[in-house]
PDB file of C-alpha atoms in Angstrom:
ATOM      1  CA  PHE A   1      57.199 207.807  99.622  1.00 41.00           C
ATOM      2  CA  SER A   2      60.033 207.781 102.166  1.00 44.00           C
ATOM      3  CA  CYS A   3      61.540 210.001 104.796  1.00 45.00           C
ATOM      4  CA  ASN A   4      65.103 211.203 105.462  1.00 47.00           C
ATOM      5  CA  GLY A   5      64.971 210.162 108.893  1.00 48.00           C
ATOM      6  CA  ARG A   6      64.377 213.442 110.784  1.00 50.00           C
ATOM      7  CA  ALA A   7      61.559 214.086 113.153  1.00 50.00           C
ATOM      8  CA  ASP A   8      60.662 216.514 115.521  1.00 50.00           C
ATOM      9  CA  ARG A   9      58.034 216.243 118.389  1.00 51.00           C
ATOM     10  CA  ILE A  10      55.828 219.221 119.093  1.00 49.00           C
ATOM     11  CA  PHE A  11      52.846 219.153 121.612  1.00 50.00           C
ATOM     12  CA  GLY A  12      53.098 215.658 121.749  1.00 47.00           C
ATOM     13  CA  PHE A  13      52.868 215.451 117.645  1.00 51.00           C
ATOM     14  CA  PHE A  14      55.577 213.551 115.340  1.00 52.00           C
ATOM     15  CA  ILE A  15      56.485 215.499 112.633  1.00 52.00           C
ATOM     16  CA  PHE A  16      58.268 213.995 109.919  1.00 53.00           C
ATOM     17  CA  TYR A  17      60.045 215.930 107.109  1.00 51.00           C
ATOM     18  CA  CYS A  18      60.035 213.786 103.769  1.00 52.00           C
ATOM     19  CA  ARG A  19      62.076 214.597 100.693  1.00 49.00           C
ATOM     20  CA  ASP A  20      59.511 216.070  98.823  1.00 46.00           C
ATOM     21  CA  SER A  21      59.406 219.024 101.599  1.00 46.00           C
ATOM     22  CA  HIS A  22      55.684 218.165 102.902  1.00 46.00           C
ATOM     23  CA  LYS A  23      55.159 217.450 106.370  1.00 46.00           C
ATOM     24  CA  ILE A  24      53.600 214.846 107.736  1.00 46.00           C
ATOM     25  CA  ILE A  25      51.911 214.769 110.899  1.00 44.00           C
ATOM     26  CA  LEU A  26      51.062 211.616 112.966  1.00 44.00           C
ATOM     27  CA  PHE A  27      49.413 211.755 115.971  1.00 43.00           C
ATOM     28  CA  ARG A  28      50.282 209.275 118.900  1.00 49.00           C
ATOM     29  CA  PHE A  29      47.252 207.896 117.494  1.00 53.00           C
ATOM     30  CA  MET A  30      48.359 204.168 118.746  1.00 57.00           C
ATOM     31  CA  ARG A  31      48.766 204.885 122.258  1.00 63.00           C
ATOM     32  CA  LEU A  32      45.769 207.413 122.183  1.00 64.00           C
ATOM     33  CA  ALA A  33      43.702 204.649 120.626  1.00 64.00           C
ATOM     34  CA  THR A  34      43.987 202.134 122.901  1.00 69.00           C
ATOM     35  CA  ARG A  35      43.940 204.299 126.136  1.00 72.00           C
ATOM     36  CA  LEU A  36      40.494 205.184 124.876  1.00 72.00           C
ATOM     37  CA  MET A  37      39.392 201.357 124.017  1.00 72.00           C
ATOM     38  CA  ILE A  38      41.013 200.046 127.505  1.00 76.00           C
ATOM     39  CA  ASN A  39      38.750 203.044 129.308  1.00 74.00           C
ATOM     40  CA  ALA A  40      35.886 201.964 127.295  1.00 70.00           C
ATOM     41  CA  LEU A  41      35.941 198.594 127.953  1.00 71.00           C
ATOM     42  CA  ARG A  42      35.594 199.399 131.314  1.00 78.00           C
ATOM     43  CA  CYS A  43      32.159 200.486 130.928  1.00 84.00           C
ATOM     44  CA  GLN A  44      29.785 197.295 130.829  1.00 87.00           C
ATOM     45  CA  GLN A  45      27.705 198.791 128.140  1.00 89.00           C
ATOM     46  CA  ILE A  46      30.238 199.241 126.267  1.00 87.00           C
ATOM     47  CA  ARG A  47      31.301 195.879 125.950  1.00 89.00           C
ATOM     48  CA  PHE A  48      27.789 194.639 125.566  1.00 92.00           C
ATOM     49  CA  VAL A  49      27.544 196.547 122.517  1.00 91.00           C
ATOM     50  CA  PHE A  50      30.838 195.379 121.248  1.00 91.00           C
ATOM     51  CA  VAL A  51      30.191 191.787 122.053  1.00 93.00           C
ATOM     52  CA  GLY A  52      26.564 192.127 120.384  1.00 93.00           C
ATOM     53  CA  THR A  53      28.038 193.680 117.141  1.00 93.00           C
ATOM     54  CA  SER A  54      30.759 191.110 117.124  1.00 93.00           C
ATOM     55  CA  THR A  55      28.121 188.487 117.305  1.00 93.00           C
ATOM     56  CA  ALA A  56      25.910 189.776 114.486  1.00 92.00           C
ATOM     57  CA  ILE A  57      29.147 190.188 112.405  1.00 91.00           C
ATOM     58  CA  LEU A  58      29.972 185.987 113.088  1.00 92.00           C
ATOM     59  CA  TYR A  59      26.640 185.724 112.096  1.00 90.00           C
ATOM     60  CA  PHE A  60      26.537 187.441 108.936  1.00 90.00           C
ATOM     61  CA  GLY A  61      29.942 185.861 107.619  1.00 91.00           C
ATOM     62  CA  CYS A  62      29.098 182.297 108.920  1.00 90.00           C
ATOM     63  CA  PHE A  63      25.822 182.675 106.754  1.00 90.00           C
ATOM     64  CA  ILE A  64      27.727 184.233 103.803  1.00 91.00           C
ATOM     65  CA  VAL A  65      29.806 181.127 103.927  1.00 90.00           C
ATOM     66  CA  LEU A  66      27.503 178.514 104.692  1.00 91.00           C
ATOM     67  CA  MET A  67      26.004 179.944 101.487  1.00 91.00           C
ATOM     68  CA  LYS A  68      28.623 180.053  99.359  1.00 91.00           C
ATOM     69  CA  ILE A  69      29.683 176.801 100.138  1.00 93.00           C
ATOM     70  CA  GLY A  70      26.095 175.217  99.174  1.00 91.00           C
ATOM     71  CA  PHE A  71      23.843 175.016 102.338  1.00 88.00           C
ATOM     72  CA  THR A  72      20.487 176.247 101.596  1.00 88.00           C
ATOM     73  CA  ALA A  73      19.241 179.714 103.264  1.00 86.00           C
ATOM     74  CA  VAL A  74      17.433 177.688 105.696  1.00 86.00           C
ATOM     75  CA  LEU A  75      20.004 175.466 106.768  1.00 91.00           C
ATOM     76  CA  ALA A  76      22.450 178.269 106.588  1.00 90.00           C
ATOM     77  CA  ALA A  77      20.975 180.651 108.692  1.00 89.00           C
ATOM     78  CA  LEU A  78      20.434 178.193 111.231  1.00 90.00           C
ATOM     79  CA  VAL A  79      23.645 176.847 111.846  1.00 91.00           C
ATOM     80  CA  ALA A  80      24.702 180.524 111.848  1.00 92.00           C
ATOM     81  CA  TYR A  81      22.559 181.503 114.550  1.00 91.00           C
ATOM     82  CA  ILE A  82      23.358 178.377 116.805  1.00 93.00           C
ATOM     83  CA  LEU A  83      27.076 178.856 116.343  1.00 94.00           C
ATOM     84  CA  SER A  84      26.818 182.424 116.862  1.00 93.00           C
ATOM     85  CA  PHE A  85      24.436 182.128 119.701  1.00 94.00           C
ATOM     86  CA  PHE A  86      26.975 180.027 121.669  1.00 95.00           C
ATOM     87  CA  VAL A  87      29.580 182.520 120.801  1.00 96.00           C
ATOM     88  CA  GLY A  88      27.189 185.704 122.163  1.00 94.00           C
ATOM     89  CA  TYR A  89      26.044 183.599 125.556  1.00 96.00           C
ATOM     90  CA  THR A  90      29.819 182.928 126.229  1.00 96.00           C
ATOM     91  CA  ALA A  91      31.335 185.916 125.670  1.00 94.00           C
ATOM     92  CA  GLN A  92      28.311 188.223 127.075  1.00 94.00           C
ATOM     93  CA  LYS A  93      28.745 185.972 130.109  1.00 95.00           C
ATOM     94  CA  GLN A  94      32.473 185.944 130.587  1.00 93.00           C
ATOM     95  CA  PHE A  95      33.916 189.463 128.656  1.00 91.00           C
ATOM     96  CA  ALA A  96      30.653 191.862 128.779  1.00 91.00           C
ATOM     97  CA  PHE A  97      29.160 190.995 132.318  1.00 93.00           C
ATOM     98  CA  GLN A  98      31.911 189.070 133.694  1.00 91.00           C
ATOM     99  CA  ALA A  99      29.116 186.890 135.512  1.00 92.00           C
ATOM    100  CA  THR A 100      30.141 184.223 137.842  1.00 93.00           C
ATOM    101  CA  SER A 101      26.411 182.480 137.360  1.00 92.00           C
ATOM    102  CA  ARG A 102      26.297 178.748 136.891  1.00 94.00           C
ATOM    103  CA  HIS A 103      25.562 177.700 132.929  1.00 92.00           C
ATOM    104  CA  GLY A 104      22.574 175.598 134.300  1.00 94.00           C
ATOM    105  CA  THR A 105      21.238 179.047 135.504  1.00 95.00           C
ATOM    106  CA  SER A 106      22.607 181.544 132.863  1.00 95.00           C
ATOM    107  CA  LEU A 107      22.181 179.540 129.563  1.00 96.00           C
ATOM    108  CA  PRO A 108      18.608 178.511 130.221  1.00 96.00           C
ATOM    109  CA  ARG A 109      17.387 181.962 130.713  1.00 96.00           C
ATOM    110  CA  TYR A 110      20.001 183.756 128.028  1.00 96.00           C
ATOM    111  CA  ALA A 111      18.243 181.213 125.466  1.00 96.00           C
ATOM    112  CA  SER A 112      14.687 182.731 127.097  1.00 96.00           C
ATOM    113  CA  LEU A 113      15.857 186.251 126.812  1.00 95.00           C
ATOM    114  CA  GLN A 114      17.349 185.343 123.336  1.00 93.00           C
ATOM    115  CA  LEU A 115      13.372 184.108 122.258  1.00 93.00           C
ATOM    116  CA  LEU A 116      11.973 187.080 124.024  1.00 94.00           C
ATOM    117  CA  CYS A 117      13.721 189.314 121.771  1.00 91.00           C
ATOM    118  CA  ALA A 118      13.025 187.851 118.608  1.00 89.00           C
ATOM    119  CA  LEU A 119       9.699 188.253 119.235  1.00 91.00           C
ATOM    120  CA  ILE A 120       9.878 191.786 120.349  1.00 91.00           C
ATOM    121  CA  ALA A 121      11.873 192.510 116.983  1.00 88.00           C
ATOM    122  CA  MET A 122       9.112 190.767 115.022  1.00 89.00           C
ATOM    123  CA  ALA A 123       6.654 192.800 117.622  1.00 91.00           C
ATOM    124  CA  SER A 124       8.530 196.225 116.821  1.00 89.00           C
ATOM    125  CA  SER A 125       8.888 195.582 112.965  1.00 87.00           C
ATOM    126  CA  GLY A 126       5.036 194.797 112.951  1.00 89.00           C
ATOM    127  CA  PHE A 127       4.264 198.160 114.495  1.00 89.00           C
ATOM    128  CA  SER A 128       6.340 200.036 112.737  1.00 88.00           C
ATOM    129  CA  GLU A 129       4.911 199.123 109.658  1.00 89.00           C
ATOM    130  CA  MET A 130       1.343 200.137 111.251  1.00 92.00           C
ATOM    131  CA  LEU A 131       2.431 203.186 111.570  1.00 93.00           C
ATOM    132  CA  GLY A 132       3.258 203.483 108.490  1.00 92.00           C
ATOM    133  CA  VAL A 133       7.016 203.276 108.359  1.00 88.00           C
ATOM    134  CA  ASP A 134       8.313 201.702 105.000  1.00 86.00           C
ATOM    135  CA  ASN A 135      11.557 202.218 105.006  1.00 85.00           C
ATOM    136  CA  VAL A 136      13.516 198.989 105.898  1.00 84.00           C
ATOM    137  CA  TYR A 137      16.484 200.886 107.478  1.00 86.00           C
ATOM    138  CA  THR A 138      13.946 202.753 110.170  1.00 88.00           C
ATOM    139  CA  ILE A 139      12.261 199.309 110.608  1.00 86.00           C
ATOM    140  CA  GLY A 140      15.390 197.493 111.164  1.00 85.00           C
ATOM    141  CA  SER A 141      16.696 200.059 113.375  1.00 86.00           C
ATOM    142  CA  VAL A 142      13.765 200.602 115.294  1.00 87.00           C
ATOM    143  CA  SER A 143      13.792 196.624 116.098  1.00 87.00           C
ATOM    144  CA  THR A 144      17.394 196.848 116.657  1.00 86.00           C
ATOM    145  CA  ILE A 145      17.710 199.653 119.443  1.00 89.00           C
ATOM    146  CA  VAL A 146      14.395 197.930 121.109  1.00 89.00           C
ATOM    147  CA  SER A 147      15.260 194.441 121.358  1.00 89.00           C
ATOM    148  CA  ALA A 148      19.045 195.406 122.290  1.00 89.00           C
ATOM    149  CA  CYS A 149      17.961 197.534 125.358  1.00 91.00           C
ATOM    150  CA  ILE A 150      15.642 194.883 126.765  1.00 93.00           C
ATOM    151  CA  SER A 151      18.584 192.851 126.013  1.00 93.00           C
ATOM    152  CA  TYR A 152      21.174 194.527 127.789  1.00 92.00           C
ATOM    153  CA  ILE A 153      18.692 195.036 131.022  1.00 94.00           C
ATOM    154  CA  ILE A 154      17.177 191.876 131.540  1.00 95.00           C
ATOM    155  CA  SER A 155      20.846 190.416 131.043  1.00 94.00           C
ATOM    156  CA  SER A 156      22.382 192.848 133.601  1.00 93.00           C
ATOM    157  CA  LYS A 157      19.501 192.044 136.004  1.00 94.00           C
ATOM    158  CA  TRP A 158      18.548 188.947 135.730  1.00 94.00           C
ATOM    159  CA  VAL A 159      20.136 186.755 132.938  1.00 95.00           C
ATOM    160  CA  PHE A 160      24.070 186.689 134.394  1.00 92.00           C
ATOM    161  CA  LYS A 161      23.081 187.707 138.160  1.00 86.00           C
TER     162      LYS A 161
END
């Protein structure tokens, strides 16, 4: 597909005329997406979710790579978690919360919070099963949402203050 170089701008849209007479409308997507992302990243909650999601993806990727190169599942999970823990801590402290607290204060608090969140995830998963929920996606979603909400509240009020 190639265009003949003729383009019109109508109401902020770019319309390119192509050899096959089809019009292709391209929104000023990159500019709009950049604006939206910059505005969204001004919000602490969005930065928190972004860092948390990125850290989860990092954990998953590390786990898979370590398994592929021959680590046992337990060792792969441990190494991936340790790496993700420190990357997550640094990103939450410096990017999400933009905290100025000392590492000697915030790192032990963050470690305690992560332990608490693991226990909360276990408890909420067990509670969901006790209520008769048998869909793994529902159980996982409940434990993720509950622990993420508690993590955000405690991080913003205690860990990174």
